[in-house]
Short mmCIF file of C-alpha atoms in Angstrom, two decimals:
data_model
loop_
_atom_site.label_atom_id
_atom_site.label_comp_id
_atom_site.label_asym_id
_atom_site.label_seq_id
_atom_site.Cartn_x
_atom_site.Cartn_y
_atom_site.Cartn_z
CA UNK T 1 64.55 0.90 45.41
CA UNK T 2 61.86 2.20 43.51
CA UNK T 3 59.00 0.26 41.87
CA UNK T 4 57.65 1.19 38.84
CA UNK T 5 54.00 0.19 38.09
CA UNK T 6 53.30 -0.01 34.20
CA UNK T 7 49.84 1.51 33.75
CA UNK T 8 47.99 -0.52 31.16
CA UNK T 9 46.80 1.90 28.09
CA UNK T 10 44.75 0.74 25.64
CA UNK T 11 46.12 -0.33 22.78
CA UNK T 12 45.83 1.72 19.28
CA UNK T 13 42.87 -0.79 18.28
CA UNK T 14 40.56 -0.68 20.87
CA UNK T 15 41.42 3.61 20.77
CA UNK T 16 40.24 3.20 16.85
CA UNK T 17 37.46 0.88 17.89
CA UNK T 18 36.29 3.62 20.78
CA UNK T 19 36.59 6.57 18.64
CA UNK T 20 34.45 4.67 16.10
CA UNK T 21 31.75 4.02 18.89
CA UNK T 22 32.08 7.42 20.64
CA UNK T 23 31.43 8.93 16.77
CA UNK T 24 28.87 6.76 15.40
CA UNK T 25 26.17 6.00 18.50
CA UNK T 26 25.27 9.96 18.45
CA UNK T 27 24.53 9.58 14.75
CA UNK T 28 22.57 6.31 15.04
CA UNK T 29 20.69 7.67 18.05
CA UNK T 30 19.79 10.95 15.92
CA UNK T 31 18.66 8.58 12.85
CA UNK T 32 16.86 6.81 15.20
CA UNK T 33 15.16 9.63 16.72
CA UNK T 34 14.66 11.26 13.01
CA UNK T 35 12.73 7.78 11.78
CA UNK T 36 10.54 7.45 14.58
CA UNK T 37 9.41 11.00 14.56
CA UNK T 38 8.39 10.17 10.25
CA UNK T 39 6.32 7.36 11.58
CA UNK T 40 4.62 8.96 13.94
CA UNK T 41 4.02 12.18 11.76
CA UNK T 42 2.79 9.58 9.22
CA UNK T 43 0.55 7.48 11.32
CA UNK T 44 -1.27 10.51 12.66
CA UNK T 45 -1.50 11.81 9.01
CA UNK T 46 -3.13 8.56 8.17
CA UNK T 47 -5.57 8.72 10.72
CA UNK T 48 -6.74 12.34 9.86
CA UNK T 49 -7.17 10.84 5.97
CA UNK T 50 -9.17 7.64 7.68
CA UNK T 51 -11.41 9.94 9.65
CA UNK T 52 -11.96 12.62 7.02
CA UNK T 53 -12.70 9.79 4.79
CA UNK T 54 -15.53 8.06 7.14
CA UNK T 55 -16.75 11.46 8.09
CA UNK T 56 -17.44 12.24 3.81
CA UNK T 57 -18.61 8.52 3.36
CA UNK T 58 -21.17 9.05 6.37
CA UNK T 59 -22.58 12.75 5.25
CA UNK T 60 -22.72 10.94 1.86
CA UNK T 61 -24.90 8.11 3.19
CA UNK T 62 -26.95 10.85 5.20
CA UNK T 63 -27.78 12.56 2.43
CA UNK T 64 -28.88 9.32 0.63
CA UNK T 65 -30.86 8.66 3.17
CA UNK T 66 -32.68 11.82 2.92
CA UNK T 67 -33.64 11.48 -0.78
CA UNK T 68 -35.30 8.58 -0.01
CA UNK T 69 -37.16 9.69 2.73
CA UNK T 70 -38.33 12.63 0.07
CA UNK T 71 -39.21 10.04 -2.62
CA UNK T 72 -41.34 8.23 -0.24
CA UNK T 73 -43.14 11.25 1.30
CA UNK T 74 -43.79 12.28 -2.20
CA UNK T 75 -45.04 9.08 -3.11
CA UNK T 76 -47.38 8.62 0.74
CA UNK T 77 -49.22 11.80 -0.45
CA UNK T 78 -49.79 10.03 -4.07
CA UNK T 79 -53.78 9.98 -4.47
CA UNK T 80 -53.83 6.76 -6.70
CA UNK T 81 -51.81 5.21 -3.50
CA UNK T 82 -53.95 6.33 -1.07
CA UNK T 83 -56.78 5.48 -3.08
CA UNK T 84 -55.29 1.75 -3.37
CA UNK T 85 -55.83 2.03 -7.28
CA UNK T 86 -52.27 0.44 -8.14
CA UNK T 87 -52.76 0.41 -12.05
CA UNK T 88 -53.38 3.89 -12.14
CA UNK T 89 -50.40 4.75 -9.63
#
């Protein structure tokens, strides 16, 4: 007597419903990997505009600094200020 043993197959749903899985996770995981890279390419592109940006606000502030320092040797070697005759200067 022989015994057959009915293997159990999936049925034409659950085939659709792996296809669909087997089809879209490669796609999602590329997206995935495709959005991540942006935001990383972006975030390092903002911090090279932040940087340049407080590197050009401090050489700016340098130089501002420097004027003044002019002005007020100019005006130390003033005779009427040295002199202490304030009207005059």
């Amino acid at each position: 007597m022989m015994i057959f043993k009915r293997r159990r197959t999936l049925g034409i749903q659950a085939r659709l419903t792996l296809l669909t899985l087997v089809t879209a996770l490669p796609l999602v995981a590329l997206a995935s990997f495709a959005i991540l890279r942006t935001v990383d390419d972006q975030r390092a592109q903002i911090q090279r505009d932040v940087r340049d940006r407080v590197e050009g606000m401090r050489a700016d502030v340098d130089r501002q600094i420097s004027a003044i320092q002019a002005e007020l040797q100019v005006l130390a070697i003033s005779p009427s200020l040295q002199t202490g005759d304030f009207l005059c200067f």
